[in-house]
Short mmCIF file of C-alpha atoms in Angstrom, two decimals:
data_model
loop_
_atom_site.label_atom_id
_atom_site.label_comp_id
_atom_site.label_asym_id
_atom_site.label_seq_id
_atom_site.Cartn_x
_atom_site.Cartn_y
_atom_site.Cartn_z
CA MET K 1 49.96 52.45 38.37
CA PRO K 2 48.36 55.09 36.11
CA ILE K 3 48.21 58.55 37.19
CA SER K 4 45.75 61.28 35.97
CA PRO K 5 47.92 64.02 34.40
CA PRO K 6 45.46 66.91 35.18
CA ASP K 7 45.41 66.03 39.17
CA HIS K 8 48.87 65.20 39.32
CA MET K 9 49.70 68.78 37.50
CA GLU K 10 47.78 71.13 39.18
CA GLU K 11 50.83 71.87 41.61
CA PHE K 12 52.94 72.93 37.61
CA GLU K 13 50.36 75.04 36.38
CA GLU K 14 51.41 78.58 37.55
CA LYS K 15 55.02 77.57 37.33
CA PRO K 16 56.97 78.96 34.44
CA ALA K 17 58.48 76.25 32.08
CA GLU K 18 62.16 76.00 33.12
CA GLU K 19 65.10 73.86 31.22
CA SER K 20 65.73 70.58 32.15
CA THR K 21 68.24 69.71 34.07
CA ASP K 22 68.09 65.67 33.64
CA SER K 23 70.26 64.07 31.70
CA PRO K 24 69.58 61.20 29.29
CA GLU K 25 68.74 57.77 30.64
CA GLU K 26 72.14 55.79 31.73
CA GLY K 27 73.28 53.66 28.94
CA TYR K 28 72.50 55.58 25.97
CA THR K 29 74.73 58.42 24.54
CA PRO K 30 72.65 61.57 23.53
CA ASP K 31 71.64 62.94 19.91
CA PRO K 32 75.11 63.85 18.27
CA ARG K 33 73.18 66.61 16.80
CA GLY K 34 72.63 68.31 20.42
CA PRO K 35 69.78 70.46 21.40
CA ARG K 36 67.76 72.76 18.96
CA PRO K 37 67.59 76.29 19.47
CA LEU K 38 63.63 77.50 19.59
CA PRO K 39 62.46 79.25 16.46
CA ALA K 40 61.34 82.88 16.37
CA PRO K 41 57.59 83.80 16.52
CA GLY K 42 56.35 82.53 12.86
CA GLU K 43 59.49 81.06 11.70
CA GLU K 44 60.04 77.10 11.44
CA LEU K 45 62.95 75.40 13.31
CA GLU K 46 65.62 74.91 10.49
CA GLU K 47 66.98 71.24 10.46
CA PRO K 48 70.21 70.29 11.54
CA GLU K 49 72.72 69.37 8.64
CA GLU K 50 73.76 65.62 8.75
CA GLU K 51 76.94 64.95 10.39
CA GLU K 52 79.46 62.20 9.35
CA GLU K 53 79.05 58.86 11.76
CA GLU K 54 81.28 58.68 14.36
CA ASP K 55 83.26 55.84 15.50
CA GLU K 56 83.96 56.29 19.01
CA LEU K 57 84.37 52.99 20.85
CA GLY K 58 82.11 52.10 23.84
CA PRO K 59 83.38 50.80 27.16
CA GLU K 60 85.47 47.62 27.81
CA THR K 61 83.23 45.35 28.14
CA PRO K 62 83.45 41.72 30.03
CA VAL K 63 81.19 39.46 28.40
CA PRO K 64 79.66 37.18 30.10
CA LYS K 65 78.30 33.37 29.74
CA LEU K 66 75.12 32.80 28.17
CA ALA K 67 74.01 31.11 31.06
CA VAL K 68 74.79 34.28 33.67
CA LEU K 69 72.51 36.27 31.28
CA GLN K 70 69.68 33.55 31.61
CA ASP K 71 69.78 33.77 35.28
CA ALA K 72 70.08 37.36 35.65
CA MET K 73 66.69 37.55 33.33
CA ALA K 74 65.32 34.87 35.54
CA TRP K 75 66.36 37.54 38.54
CA ALA K 76 64.72 40.62 37.09
CA PHE K 77 61.95 39.28 35.76
CA GLU K 78 61.07 37.19 38.95
CA GLY K 79 57.03 37.80 39.92
CA GLU K 80 55.97 38.56 36.17
CA THR K 81 53.77 36.41 34.08
CA VAL K 82 56.02 35.66 31.36
CA GLU K 83 55.81 33.67 27.86
CA ASP K 84 57.95 30.51 27.39
CA GLY K 85 61.36 31.20 25.44
CA VAL K 86 60.89 35.13 26.03
CA LEU K 87 63.80 35.30 28.71
CA ASP K 88 65.92 33.07 26.47
CA ILE K 89 65.42 35.73 23.26
CA PHE K 90 66.52 38.45 25.44
CA ALA K 91 69.51 36.63 26.89
CA ARG K 92 70.72 35.84 23.75
CA HIS K 93 70.26 39.68 22.69
CA ALA K 94 72.02 40.74 25.47
CA LEU K 95 75.05 38.52 24.48
CA MET K 96 75.04 39.95 21.46
CA VAL K 97 74.90 43.65 22.72
CA LEU K 98 77.89 42.74 24.80
CA GLU K 99 80.01 40.78 22.39
CA ARG K 100 79.39 44.28 20.08
CA ASN K 101 79.66 46.90 22.50
CA ARG K 102 83.31 47.91 22.57
CA GLU K 103 82.61 47.84 18.51
CA LEU K 104 79.67 50.05 18.21
CA ASN K 105 79.40 51.68 21.72
CA LEU K 106 75.74 50.23 22.26
CA THR K 107 75.35 51.00 26.10
CA ALA K 108 77.25 52.01 29.55
CA ILE K 109 75.19 49.05 31.49
CA VAL K 110 77.39 46.06 31.34
CA GLU K 111 76.25 44.03 34.88
CA PRO K 112 74.10 41.12 33.64
CA ARG K 113 70.99 42.24 36.33
CA GLU K 114 71.41 45.92 35.38
CA VAL K 115 71.27 44.77 31.76
CA ALA K 116 68.37 42.53 32.46
CA ALA K 117 66.44 45.09 34.60
CA LYS K 118 67.25 48.92 33.11
CA HIS K 119 67.04 47.47 29.57
CA TYR K 120 64.85 44.31 29.11
CA LEU K 121 62.21 44.55 32.08
CA ASP K 122 61.80 48.33 31.50
CA SER K 123 61.21 47.85 27.92
CA TRP K 124 59.02 44.91 28.25
CA ARG K 125 56.93 46.33 30.78
CA THR K 126 55.73 48.76 28.32
CA CYS K 127 53.86 45.81 26.46
CA ARG K 128 51.95 45.28 29.79
CA LEU K 129 51.28 48.73 30.64
CA ILE K 130 49.97 50.05 27.39
CA PRO K 131 47.82 48.08 24.69
CA LEU K 132 49.57 47.31 21.60
CA PHE K 133 47.67 44.38 20.37
CA GLY K 134 47.93 44.35 16.76
CA ARG K 135 49.62 48.24 16.16
CA ARG K 136 52.30 49.41 14.50
CA VAL K 137 54.70 50.52 16.56
CA LEU K 138 57.73 52.95 15.86
CA ASP K 139 60.70 52.92 17.92
CA LEU K 140 62.87 56.07 17.66
CA GLY K 141 66.57 55.90 17.57
CA SER K 142 66.47 51.96 18.65
CA GLY K 143 70.17 51.87 19.27
CA ALA K 144 71.13 48.62 20.78
CA GLY K 145 67.02 47.58 20.33
CA PHE K 146 65.77 49.43 23.01
CA PRO K 147 62.63 49.55 23.97
CA GLY K 148 61.34 48.13 20.37
CA LEU K 149 63.07 44.81 20.32
CA PRO K 150 61.82 43.49 23.65
CA MET K 151 58.36 45.33 22.88
CA ALA K 152 58.54 42.77 19.64
CA VAL K 153 59.15 39.82 21.48
CA GLY K 154 56.90 40.36 24.18
CA GLU K 155 53.83 41.19 21.88
CA ASP K 156 53.90 39.11 18.69
CA ASP K 157 51.13 40.60 17.20
CA THR K 158 52.24 44.25 17.17
CA ARG K 159 54.26 45.47 14.16
CA VAL K 160 57.49 47.05 15.09
CA ILE K 161 60.24 49.08 12.91
CA LEU K 162 63.21 49.65 14.74
CA CYS K 163 64.55 53.21 13.33
CA GLU K 164 68.00 54.02 13.67
CA SER K 165 69.87 56.50 11.52
CA ARG K 166 73.59 55.45 12.30
CA LYS K 167 74.35 52.88 9.87
CA LYS K 168 76.39 50.94 11.92
CA LYS K 169 73.90 50.32 14.43
CA ALA K 170 71.18 49.69 12.15
CA ALA K 171 73.62 46.95 10.59
CA PHE K 172 73.36 45.25 13.91
CA LEU K 173 69.91 45.76 14.71
CA GLN K 174 69.01 43.48 11.64
CA GLU K 175 71.62 40.89 12.32
CA ALA K 176 69.72 40.80 15.86
CA VAL K 177 66.29 40.67 13.96
CA ASP K 178 67.42 37.79 11.88
CA GLU K 179 69.26 36.03 14.65
CA LEU K 180 66.43 35.83 16.90
CA GLY K 181 63.65 35.11 14.20
CA LEU K 182 61.98 38.30 14.87
CA SER K 183 59.15 38.24 11.66
CA ASN K 184 57.17 41.03 13.53
CA ALA K 185 60.22 43.43 13.52
CA SER K 186 61.80 45.34 10.99
CA VAL K 187 64.72 48.08 10.73
CA VAL K 188 65.17 50.85 9.03
CA ALA K 189 68.30 52.92 8.31
CA GLU K 190 67.05 56.25 8.57
CA ARG K 191 66.04 59.11 11.00
CA ALA K 192 62.27 58.68 12.37
CA GLU K 193 61.10 61.80 11.40
CA ASP K 194 62.45 61.47 7.80
CA HIS K 195 60.84 57.70 7.69
CA LEU K 196 57.45 58.84 8.89
CA ASN K 197 57.44 60.80 5.59
CA THR K 198 56.10 57.71 4.05
CA VAL K 199 54.33 55.66 6.84
CA GLU K 200 51.85 56.18 9.25
CA VAL K 201 52.12 54.32 12.57
CA ASP K 202 49.64 54.04 15.43
CA ILE K 203 52.49 54.46 17.95
CA VAL K 204 56.02 56.59 18.30
CA VAL K 205 57.93 55.01 21.35
CA ALA K 206 61.05 56.92 22.59
CA ARG K 207 63.33 55.99 25.32
CA ALA K 208 66.11 57.73 26.49
CA ILE K 209 66.77 59.84 23.55
CA SER K 210 66.29 63.23 24.50
CA SER K 211 64.14 65.41 26.81
CA VAL K 212 60.20 65.68 26.36
CA ARG K 213 60.74 69.28 24.54
CA GLU K 214 63.55 68.02 22.03
CA ASN K 215 61.14 64.66 21.85
CA VAL K 216 58.08 66.54 20.48
CA ARG K 217 60.02 69.05 18.30
CA THR K 218 61.76 65.91 16.54
CA LEU K 219 58.27 65.07 15.15
CA ARG K 220 56.56 68.64 14.67
CA LYS K 221 56.51 68.28 10.64
CA VAL K 222 55.43 64.52 10.79
CA LYS K 223 53.07 65.00 13.92
CA HIS K 224 49.75 63.91 11.68
CA ARG K 225 51.69 60.22 11.12
CA LEU K 226 51.11 59.10 14.31
CA LYS K 227 48.16 58.64 17.21
CA ASP K 228 50.30 58.38 20.35
CA TYR K 229 54.01 59.16 21.37
CA VAL K 230 54.93 57.19 24.40
CA MET K 231 58.13 58.37 26.24
CA LEU K 232 60.03 55.96 28.82
CA LYS K 233 61.37 57.88 31.57
CA GLY K 234 63.34 57.99 34.97
CA ALA K 235 62.30 58.94 38.50
CA ASN K 236 62.55 62.84 37.26
CA TRP K 237 59.67 62.54 34.61
CA SER K 238 57.78 65.31 36.26
CA ARG K 239 60.45 68.12 35.86
CA GLU K 240 60.99 67.15 32.26
CA VAL K 241 57.12 66.99 31.91
CA ARG K 242 56.64 70.41 33.43
CA SER K 243 59.71 72.04 31.51
CA GLY K 244 58.19 70.48 27.82
CA GLU K 245 54.77 71.11 28.53
CA ARG K 246 54.47 74.52 26.92
CA GLU K 247 55.90 73.15 23.35
CA ALA K 248 53.93 69.93 23.64
CA GLU K 249 51.17 71.78 23.95
CA ARG K 250 51.96 73.97 21.29
CA LEU K 251 52.70 71.48 18.71
CA GLY K 252 49.33 70.04 19.65
CA PHE K 253 50.62 66.95 21.78
CA HIS K 254 48.86 66.45 25.04
CA LEU K 255 49.76 64.23 28.02
CA ASN K 256 47.44 61.47 28.27
CA THR K 257 48.34 58.95 31.18
CA VAL K 258 51.26 58.77 33.15
CA LEU K 259 52.56 54.97 34.29
CA GLU K 260 54.68 54.23 36.82
CA HIS K 261 56.72 50.87 37.68
CA GLU K 262 59.55 50.45 39.95
CA LEU K 263 62.69 48.25 39.14
CA PRO K 264 63.98 45.00 41.28
CA GLY K 265 67.00 45.49 43.19
CA GLU K 266 66.75 49.35 44.27
CA MET K 267 67.41 50.22 40.63
CA GLY K 268 64.86 53.32 40.35
CA LYS K 269 61.59 54.07 39.48
CA ARG K 270 60.43 54.55 35.79
CA ALA K 271 57.34 56.37 34.30
CA VAL K 272 55.57 55.64 31.13
CA LEU K 273 54.36 59.11 29.25
CA VAL K 274 51.55 58.83 26.54
CA TYR K 275 51.17 61.99 24.87
CA ARG K 276 47.99 61.98 22.51
CA ALA K 277 49.41 63.39 19.27
CA PRO K 278 47.24 65.72 17.13
CA GLY K 279 44.06 64.08 15.66
CA GLY K 280 45.12 60.86 18.21
CA ALA K 281 41.99 58.91 19.95
CA GLY K 282 44.49 58.24 23.11
CA LEU K 283 45.47 54.54 24.38
#
């Protein structure tokens, strides 16, 4: 359900910003570049040097049969209105993710129902909570394809760019897009902030990449190349918003809407934060 940010944030207005203690959403590896320090007044934040791609292995991953993943998707999406064939595509992609997980370290979540709810349902619901029809979306740090790939499957009139700087994972994403026949999704093997120097998009979406504060810093030099910045967060989203509020406002990002929903099987609450970028009209 939507929450009006001004009303919800009243209790935070007199409190100083604090460092978030939230860890990234489960199933993802934090940005290896680490947090970036605040610049001194009047100075620009320096870009970190590029690091060699790591070959860290993922967890030992039992690979279920496709039918098990199809059943898990049916369980997670019970009661949802889903077009024919969507859950089968999700199950096929999930199988690809789990088959390659040990090699590419794509996810820490490997139990079929958790995969279905925490990755696919969480990502897909973004299509139902915010208007995506006809929009151009960039998925920042797509990893295994979340949330961008389920969004592309769920809204085929949306153009989705899966942006992943780690070349092995980008290659996996291209394999998935080709195998699943997703004509409205494309893969770019570079950092989102670099790619946005060459294109403009309606929405940038980020899930389990970093904190609100770090997310807005990442796009500070290309903030006029997007209209809205959508961040998928967990139950402690309000703490992150409070911690990053000052930096977001300084850079011209304004929290426009908060949409909450709950995953099945007591897997927790989730929130979709919609920040209006400088010059954006808001969703």
